[in-house]
XYZ file of C-alpha atoms in Angstrom:
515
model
C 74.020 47.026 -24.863
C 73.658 48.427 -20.938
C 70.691 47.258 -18.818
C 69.896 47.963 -15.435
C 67.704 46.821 -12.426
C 66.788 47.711 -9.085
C 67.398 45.876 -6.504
C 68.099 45.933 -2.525
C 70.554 44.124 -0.210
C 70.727 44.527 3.749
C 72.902 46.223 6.442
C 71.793 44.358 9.312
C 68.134 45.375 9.899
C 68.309 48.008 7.183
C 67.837 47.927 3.405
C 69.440 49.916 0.805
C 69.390 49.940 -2.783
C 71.418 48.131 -5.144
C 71.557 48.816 -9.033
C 71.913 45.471 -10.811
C 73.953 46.912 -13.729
C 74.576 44.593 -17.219
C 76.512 45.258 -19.774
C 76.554 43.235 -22.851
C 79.530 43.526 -25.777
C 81.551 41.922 -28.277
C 84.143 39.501 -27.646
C 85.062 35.925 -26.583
C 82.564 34.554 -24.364
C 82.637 35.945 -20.629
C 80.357 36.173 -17.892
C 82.057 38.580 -14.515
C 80.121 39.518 -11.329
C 82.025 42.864 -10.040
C 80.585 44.579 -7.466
C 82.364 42.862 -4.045
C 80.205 39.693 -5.024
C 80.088 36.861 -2.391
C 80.957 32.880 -3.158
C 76.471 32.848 -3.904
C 76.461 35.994 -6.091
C 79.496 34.646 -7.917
C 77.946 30.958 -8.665
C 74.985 32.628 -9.774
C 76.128 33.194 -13.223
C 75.625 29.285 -13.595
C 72.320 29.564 -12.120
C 71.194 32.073 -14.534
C 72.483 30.883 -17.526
C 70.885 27.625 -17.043
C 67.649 28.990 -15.829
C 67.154 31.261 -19.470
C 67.982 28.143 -21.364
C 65.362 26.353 -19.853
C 63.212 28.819 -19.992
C 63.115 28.875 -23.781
C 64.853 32.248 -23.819
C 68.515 33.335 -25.870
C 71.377 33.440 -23.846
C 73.859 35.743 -25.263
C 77.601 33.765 -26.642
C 79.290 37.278 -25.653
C 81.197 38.945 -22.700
C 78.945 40.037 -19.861
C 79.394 41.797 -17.123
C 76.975 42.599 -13.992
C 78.330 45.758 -12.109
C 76.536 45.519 -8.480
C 76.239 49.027 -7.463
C 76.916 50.471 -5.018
C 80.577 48.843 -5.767
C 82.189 49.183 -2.469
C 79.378 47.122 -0.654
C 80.139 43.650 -0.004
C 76.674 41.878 -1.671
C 75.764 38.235 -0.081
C 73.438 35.731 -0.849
C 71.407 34.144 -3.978
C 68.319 37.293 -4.311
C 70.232 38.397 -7.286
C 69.810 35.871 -9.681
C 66.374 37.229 -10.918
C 67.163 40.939 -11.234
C 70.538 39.238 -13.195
C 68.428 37.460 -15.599
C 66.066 40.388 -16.025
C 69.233 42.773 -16.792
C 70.481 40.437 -19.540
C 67.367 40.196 -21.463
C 66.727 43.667 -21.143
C 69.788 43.862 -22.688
C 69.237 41.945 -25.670
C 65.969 42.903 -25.910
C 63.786 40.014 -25.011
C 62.258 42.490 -22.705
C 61.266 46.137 -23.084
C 63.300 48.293 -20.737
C 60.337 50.269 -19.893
C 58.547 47.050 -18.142
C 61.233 47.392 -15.131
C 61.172 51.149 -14.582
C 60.650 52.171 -10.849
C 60.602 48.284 -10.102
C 62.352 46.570 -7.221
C 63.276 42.574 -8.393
C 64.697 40.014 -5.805
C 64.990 36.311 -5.769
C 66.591 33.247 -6.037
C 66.961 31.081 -9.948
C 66.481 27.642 -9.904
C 68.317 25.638 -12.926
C 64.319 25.182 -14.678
C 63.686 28.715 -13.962
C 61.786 28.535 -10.869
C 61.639 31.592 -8.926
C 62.573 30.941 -5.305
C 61.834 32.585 -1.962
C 65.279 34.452 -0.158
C 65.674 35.845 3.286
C 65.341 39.266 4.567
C 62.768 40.591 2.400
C 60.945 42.470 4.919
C 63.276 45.000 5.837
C 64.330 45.366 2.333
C 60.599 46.491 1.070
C 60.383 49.092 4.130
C 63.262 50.254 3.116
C 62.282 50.498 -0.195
C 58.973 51.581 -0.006
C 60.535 54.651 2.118
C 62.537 55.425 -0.701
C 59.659 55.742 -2.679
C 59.456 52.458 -4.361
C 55.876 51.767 -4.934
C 56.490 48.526 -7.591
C 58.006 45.677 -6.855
C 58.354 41.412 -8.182
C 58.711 39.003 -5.495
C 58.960 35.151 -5.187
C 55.503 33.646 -4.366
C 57.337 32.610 -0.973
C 58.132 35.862 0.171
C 54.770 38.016 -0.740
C 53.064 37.474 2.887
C 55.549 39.408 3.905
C 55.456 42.586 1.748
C 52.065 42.596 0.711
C 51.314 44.431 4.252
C 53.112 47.210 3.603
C 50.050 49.358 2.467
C 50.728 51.362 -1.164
C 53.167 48.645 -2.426
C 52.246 47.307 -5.705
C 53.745 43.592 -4.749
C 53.398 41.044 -8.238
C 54.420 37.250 -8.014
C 56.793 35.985 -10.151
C 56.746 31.890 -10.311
C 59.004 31.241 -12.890
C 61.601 33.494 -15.038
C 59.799 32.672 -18.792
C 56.579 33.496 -16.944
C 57.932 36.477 -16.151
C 59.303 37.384 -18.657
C 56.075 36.776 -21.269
C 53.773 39.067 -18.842
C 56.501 41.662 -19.191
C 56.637 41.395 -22.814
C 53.217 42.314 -22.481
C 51.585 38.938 -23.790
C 50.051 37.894 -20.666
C 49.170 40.689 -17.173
C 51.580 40.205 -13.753
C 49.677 38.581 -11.219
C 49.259 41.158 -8.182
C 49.306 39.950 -4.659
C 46.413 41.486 -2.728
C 47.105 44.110 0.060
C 46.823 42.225 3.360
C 45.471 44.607 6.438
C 46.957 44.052 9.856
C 42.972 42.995 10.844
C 43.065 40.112 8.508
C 46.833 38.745 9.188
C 46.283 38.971 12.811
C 43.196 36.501 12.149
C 45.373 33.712 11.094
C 46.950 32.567 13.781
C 46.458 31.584 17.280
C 48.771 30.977 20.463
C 50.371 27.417 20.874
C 51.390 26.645 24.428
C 50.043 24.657 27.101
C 46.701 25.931 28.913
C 47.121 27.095 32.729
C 44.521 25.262 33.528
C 46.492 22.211 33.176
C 48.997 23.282 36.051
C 47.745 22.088 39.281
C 48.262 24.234 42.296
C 50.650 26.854 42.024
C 49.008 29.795 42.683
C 52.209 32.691 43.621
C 53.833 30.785 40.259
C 51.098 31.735 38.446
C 50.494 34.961 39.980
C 54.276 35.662 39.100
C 53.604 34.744 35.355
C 50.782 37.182 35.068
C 52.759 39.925 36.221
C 55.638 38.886 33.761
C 53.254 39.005 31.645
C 51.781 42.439 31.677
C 54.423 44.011 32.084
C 57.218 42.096 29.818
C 59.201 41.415 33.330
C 62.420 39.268 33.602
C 61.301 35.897 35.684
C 63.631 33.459 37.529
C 62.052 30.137 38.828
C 64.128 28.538 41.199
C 62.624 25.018 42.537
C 63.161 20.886 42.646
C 63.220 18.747 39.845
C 59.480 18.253 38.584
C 57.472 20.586 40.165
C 56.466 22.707 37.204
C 59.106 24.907 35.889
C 58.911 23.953 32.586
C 55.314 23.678 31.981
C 54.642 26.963 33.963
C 57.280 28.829 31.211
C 55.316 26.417 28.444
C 52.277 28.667 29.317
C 53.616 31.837 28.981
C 52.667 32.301 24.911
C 48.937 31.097 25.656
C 48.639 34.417 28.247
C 50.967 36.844 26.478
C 49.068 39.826 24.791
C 48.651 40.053 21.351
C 51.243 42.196 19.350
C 50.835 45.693 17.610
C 51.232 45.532 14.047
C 54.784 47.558 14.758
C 55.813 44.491 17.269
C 54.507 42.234 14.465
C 56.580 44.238 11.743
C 60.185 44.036 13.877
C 59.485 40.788 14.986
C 59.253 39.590 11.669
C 62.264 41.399 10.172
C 64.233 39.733 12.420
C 63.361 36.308 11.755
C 63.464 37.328 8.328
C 66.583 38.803 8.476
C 67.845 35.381 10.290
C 66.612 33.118 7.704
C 64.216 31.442 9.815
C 61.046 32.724 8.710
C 58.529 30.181 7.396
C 58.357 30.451 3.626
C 54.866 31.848 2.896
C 54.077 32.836 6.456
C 53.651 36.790 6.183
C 54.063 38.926 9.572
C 54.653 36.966 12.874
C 51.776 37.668 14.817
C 52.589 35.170 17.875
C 55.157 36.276 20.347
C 58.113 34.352 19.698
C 58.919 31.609 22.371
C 62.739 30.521 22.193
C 63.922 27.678 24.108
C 67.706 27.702 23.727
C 69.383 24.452 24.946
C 72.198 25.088 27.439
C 74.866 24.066 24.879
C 74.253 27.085 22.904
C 77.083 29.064 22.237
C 78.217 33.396 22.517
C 77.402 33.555 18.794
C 74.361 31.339 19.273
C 72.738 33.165 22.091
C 73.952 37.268 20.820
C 74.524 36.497 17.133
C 77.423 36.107 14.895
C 78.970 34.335 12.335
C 80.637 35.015 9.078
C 77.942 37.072 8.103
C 76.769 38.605 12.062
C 72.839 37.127 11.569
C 71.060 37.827 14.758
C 70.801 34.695 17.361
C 68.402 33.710 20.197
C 68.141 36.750 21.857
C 67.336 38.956 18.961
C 64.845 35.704 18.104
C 62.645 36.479 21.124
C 62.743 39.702 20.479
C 59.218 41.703 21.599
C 58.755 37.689 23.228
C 60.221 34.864 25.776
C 63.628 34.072 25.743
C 63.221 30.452 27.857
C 66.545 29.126 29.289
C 66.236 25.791 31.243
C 68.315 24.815 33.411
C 69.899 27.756 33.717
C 73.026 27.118 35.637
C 74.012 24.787 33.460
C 74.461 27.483 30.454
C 78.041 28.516 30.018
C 79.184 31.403 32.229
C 80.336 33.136 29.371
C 76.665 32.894 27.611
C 75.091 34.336 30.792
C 77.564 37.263 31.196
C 76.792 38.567 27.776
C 73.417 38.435 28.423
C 73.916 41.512 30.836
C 73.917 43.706 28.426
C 71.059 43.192 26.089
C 68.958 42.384 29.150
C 69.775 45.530 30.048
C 69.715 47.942 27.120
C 67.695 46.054 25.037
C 69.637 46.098 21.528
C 72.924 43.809 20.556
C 75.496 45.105 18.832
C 77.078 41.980 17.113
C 80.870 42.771 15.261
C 82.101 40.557 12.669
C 85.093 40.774 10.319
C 82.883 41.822 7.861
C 80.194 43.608 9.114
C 79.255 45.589 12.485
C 75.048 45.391 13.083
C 72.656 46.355 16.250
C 69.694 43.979 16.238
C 67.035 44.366 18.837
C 67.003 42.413 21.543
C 63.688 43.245 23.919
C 62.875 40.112 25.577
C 61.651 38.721 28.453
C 64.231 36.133 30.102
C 62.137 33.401 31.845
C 64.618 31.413 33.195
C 64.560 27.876 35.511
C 66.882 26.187 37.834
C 67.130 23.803 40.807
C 68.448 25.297 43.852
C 71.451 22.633 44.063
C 73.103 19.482 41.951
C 70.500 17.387 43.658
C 67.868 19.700 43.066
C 66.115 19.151 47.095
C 68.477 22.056 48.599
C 65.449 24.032 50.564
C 62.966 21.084 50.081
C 60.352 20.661 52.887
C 59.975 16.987 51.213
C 63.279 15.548 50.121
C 67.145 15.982 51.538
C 69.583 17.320 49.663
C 72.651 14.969 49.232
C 74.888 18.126 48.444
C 77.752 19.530 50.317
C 77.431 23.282 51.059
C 80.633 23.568 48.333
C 78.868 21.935 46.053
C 75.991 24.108 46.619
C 77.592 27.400 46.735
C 79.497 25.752 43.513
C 76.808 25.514 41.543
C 74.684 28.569 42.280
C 78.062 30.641 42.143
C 77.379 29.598 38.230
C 74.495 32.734 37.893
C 76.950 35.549 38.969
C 75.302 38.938 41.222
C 75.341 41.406 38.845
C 72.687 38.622 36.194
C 70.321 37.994 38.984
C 70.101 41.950 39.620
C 68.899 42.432 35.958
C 66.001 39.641 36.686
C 62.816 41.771 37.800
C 61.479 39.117 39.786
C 62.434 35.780 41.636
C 60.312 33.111 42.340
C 60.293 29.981 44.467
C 58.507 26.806 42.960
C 57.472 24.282 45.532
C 56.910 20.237 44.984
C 53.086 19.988 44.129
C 51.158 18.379 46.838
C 49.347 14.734 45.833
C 46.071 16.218 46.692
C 46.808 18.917 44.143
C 47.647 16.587 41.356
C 44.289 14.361 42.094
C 41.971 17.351 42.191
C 39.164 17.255 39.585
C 39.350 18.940 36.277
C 37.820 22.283 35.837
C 38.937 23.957 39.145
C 41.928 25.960 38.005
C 42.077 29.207 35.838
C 42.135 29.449 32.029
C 44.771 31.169 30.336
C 41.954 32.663 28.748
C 40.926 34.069 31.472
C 44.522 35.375 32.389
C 45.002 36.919 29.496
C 41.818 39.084 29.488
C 43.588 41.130 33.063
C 47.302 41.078 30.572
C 45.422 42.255 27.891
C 44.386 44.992 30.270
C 46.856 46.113 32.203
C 48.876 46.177 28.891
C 45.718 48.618 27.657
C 47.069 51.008 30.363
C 50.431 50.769 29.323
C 49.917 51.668 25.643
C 47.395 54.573 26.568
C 50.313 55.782 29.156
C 53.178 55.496 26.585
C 51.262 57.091 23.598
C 53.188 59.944 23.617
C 56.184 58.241 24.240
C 57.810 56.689 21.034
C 59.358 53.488 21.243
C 58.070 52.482 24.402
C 55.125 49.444 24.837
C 55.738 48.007 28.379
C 56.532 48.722 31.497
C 59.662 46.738 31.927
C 61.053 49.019 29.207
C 61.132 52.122 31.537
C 64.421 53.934 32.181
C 65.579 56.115 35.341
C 64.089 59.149 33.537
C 60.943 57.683 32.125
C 59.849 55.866 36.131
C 60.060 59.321 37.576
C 57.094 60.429 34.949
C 55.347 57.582 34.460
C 56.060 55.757 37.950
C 55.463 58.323 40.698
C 54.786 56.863 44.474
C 52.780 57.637 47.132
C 54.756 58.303 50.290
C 53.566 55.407 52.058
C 55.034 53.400 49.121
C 58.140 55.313 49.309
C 58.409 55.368 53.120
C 57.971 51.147 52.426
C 60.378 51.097 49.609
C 63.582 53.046 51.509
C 62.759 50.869 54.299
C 62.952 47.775 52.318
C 66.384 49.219 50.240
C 68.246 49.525 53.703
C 67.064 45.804 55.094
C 67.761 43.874 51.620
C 70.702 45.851 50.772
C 69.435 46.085 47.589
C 71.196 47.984 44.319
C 70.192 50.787 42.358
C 69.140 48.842 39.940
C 66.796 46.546 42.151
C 65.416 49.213 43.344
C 64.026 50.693 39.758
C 63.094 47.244 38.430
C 61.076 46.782 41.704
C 59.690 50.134 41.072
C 58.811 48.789 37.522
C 56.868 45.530 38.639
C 55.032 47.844 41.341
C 53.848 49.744 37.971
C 52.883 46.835 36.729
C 50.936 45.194 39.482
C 48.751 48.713 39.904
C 47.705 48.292 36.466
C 46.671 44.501 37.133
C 44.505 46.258 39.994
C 43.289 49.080 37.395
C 45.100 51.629 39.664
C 47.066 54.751 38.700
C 48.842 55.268 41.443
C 51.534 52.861 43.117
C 50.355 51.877 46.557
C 52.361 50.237 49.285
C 50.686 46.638 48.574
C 52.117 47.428 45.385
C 55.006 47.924 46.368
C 55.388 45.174 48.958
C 53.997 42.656 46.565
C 57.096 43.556 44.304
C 59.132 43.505 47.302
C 58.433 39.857 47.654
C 59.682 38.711 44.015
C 63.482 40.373 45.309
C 63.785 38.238 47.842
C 65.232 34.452 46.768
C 68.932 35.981 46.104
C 69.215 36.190 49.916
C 67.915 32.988 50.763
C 70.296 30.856 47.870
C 72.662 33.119 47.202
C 73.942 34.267 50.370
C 76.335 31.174 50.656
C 78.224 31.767 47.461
């Protein structure tokens, strides 16, 4: 007796199909998982068997096998159980083999024959629905996030003798409803603190805005307790609201990760990661036995926060160059070799010194000029150049802090100009696939979609040969220029443009120059 089911396992971000092949014969008792089955595929004969029993079905006293095909494809994880089950009473015909044609099954058995929600879903129904899947059965945990692929057929399966009795025919599947992007945009809402709660800090804010609009890297360098923190804390209540493509990678990431709230459906907040500075290489790129993605590949299309950021490993900062820079991770295990994306915005804070009142107008710094150049010597040259824009954060005067209420911009508000200028950026990049933002512009793309006006030039050369800046400076300045004309609803790049970018390059030669 030969049954078989469709399933799908993942490759990193990308699904591909996996026949769940039983076979059923004569002979002492036996149950084998072939197939290059991990340690959770393996134990799942126990969760299977035990699941049918208590689901008042027969399990069969005779050798089984379960071929996983493609053979030569290492399979991980616990979504097989289901498709398993399904396979072996197919096989002894406690369900018609017809009721699984064309169908895609995944999902975790519990010992009572619950149906339980697995990771990485997403990707695998894009995949399949590609392939031309158009039916598939899903744990009630992981239908938010298939039923918004438009044309799947998703159905909820509960528990495995429920299952089983609507595919017998005695009782209909239950079908999840299609979900449009409209509706599961609705649901949510930013979390983050309001701007109007930060007193003062007016070129801070201005800075966030323009990180903002156009997804730029941000460095805030100031003493202890003058805002850092709560200025980054804003960031998610002024960010723009994703594209249902955003929403769809974002999610098959944290899907992929594990991390995805059971019963949550698409992502449709920008993700706001706030590593602490004991996070590890594998934390921060990815890694592990099994290479799942890590922080950066979290923030993904979002805010990669690091606090304190001297105080990171310099071995987690330098392998941040890269992704900050190319915007994809390529994480290499022992067993598998995966590129996850990795198109964030780095908002990172730190205190000019150990004491934190190096540069202060109000305190002294207690530091030696070693200690200094120490501890700043912790963010290396070639990082800081990859950061589109540098920002000093001063101590908030008292008067500030004593102001009344209702004087300082909404986020709200803030958001409306993002919203905006990021308006401009999607109507500019139409044509352009793969591209949403301005900070994503390469050499070839700023010469189409970044032209300047000679003035702006004349400016910009002039500034190149004073700061000594790189190459590299010089585009990303070139890219927050871009973004600050579309703040001011302007196509062209102006010299205020221009010099207003100018001014966010500026910090590494007032800290840095000592190290």
């Amino acid at each position: 007796m030969l049954a078989q089911v469709q399933s799908y396992a993942l490759s990193g971000l990308e699904g591909y199909r996996v026949d769940v092949e039983v076979d059923i014969s004569t002979g002492l008792p036996a149950f084998e998982t072939v197939g290059l089955p991990d340690a959770a595929v393996k134990e799942s004969k126990e969760r299977v068997r035990s699941a049918v029993k208590n689901s008042g079905l027969d399990f069969p006293l005779a050798r089984i096998t379960v071929n996983l095909a493609p053979a030569n494809a290492r399979k991980e994880g616990s979504l097989y159980d289901l498709p398993i089950a399904l396979g072996i009473l197919c096989a002894t015909g406690q369900i018609p083999k017809a009721a699984l044609e064309d169908t895609v099954v995944v999902g975790e058995l519990a010992l009572n024959g619950d149906v339980r929600a697995v990771s990485g879903v997403l990707p695998m129904m894009i995949a399949a629905h590609a392939q031309g899947v158009r039916r598939v059965i899903l744990p009630r945990g992981n239908v938010g996030e298939a039923n918004c692929i438009e044309g799947m057929a998703v159905y909820v399966a509960d528990t495995l003798g429920g299952l089983c009795s609507a595919l017998g025919g005695q009782c209909a599947l239950e079908r999840a409803p299609y979900t449009p992007w409209d509706a599961a945009r609705g649901r949510h809402s930013a979390q983050g603190v309001d701007l109007a709660q930060v007193r003062g800090q007016k070129n801070a804010k201005r800075a966030l805005e323009i990180a903002a609009a156009g997804g730029h890297n941000l460095l805030m360098v100031g003493p202890p307790g003058s805002g850092k923190t709560m200025l980054a804390r804003c960031l998610p209540t002024i960010l723009p609201e994703m594209s249902m493509q955003e929403a769809m990678e974002v999610t098959k990431v944290h899907s992929v990760a594990g991390v995805l709230p059971e019963g949550s459906g698409l992502l449709c907040e920008r993700p706001f990661r706030a590593p602490h500075h004991t996070a590890s290489v594998p934390a921060m790129l990815g890694g592990g036995r099994n290479a799942k993605p890590g922080e950066v590949s979290l923030a993904h299309f979002g805010v990669l926060f690091l606090d304190e950021f001297p105080e990171f490993p310099r071995a987690v900062l330098e392998a941040l160059r890269q992704p900050l820079e190319d915007g994809v991770v390529q994480v290499s295990r022992v067993n598998a070799s995966v590129t996850y994306p990795a198109r964030c915005m780095l908002v990172a804070s730190m205190n000019p010194c150990p004491c934190g009142n190096y540069g202060s107008t109000t305190q002294s710094c207690r530091c030696t000029p070693a200690q200094i150049a120490r501890y700043l010597g912790r963010v290396s040259g070639p990082l800081l150049d990859r950061i589109d824009m540098q920002i000093e954060v001063e101590a908030v005067p008292i008067a500030s802090l004593h102001a009344p209420a209702g004087g300082e911009e909404t986020s709200d508000a803030v958001r409306a100009r993002v919203e905006e200028a990021r308006k401009f950026q999607r109507d500019r990049f139409a044509a352009s696939e793969g591209l949403y933002f301005n900070a994503q512009l390469d050499a070839k793309s700023l010469e189409q979609y970044a032209a300047l006006q000679p003035e702006a030039r004349a400016l910009l050369e002039q500034a190149f040969t004073a700061l000594k800046l790189s190459a590299r400076a010089h585009g990303r300045i070139i890219k927050v220029a871009r973004t600050i004309a579309d703040l001011a609803g302007s196509d062209s790049i102006l010299s205020e443009h221009i010099a207003e970018a100018i001014q966010y390059r500026t910090l590494d030669r007032k800290y840095w120059h000592m190290t």
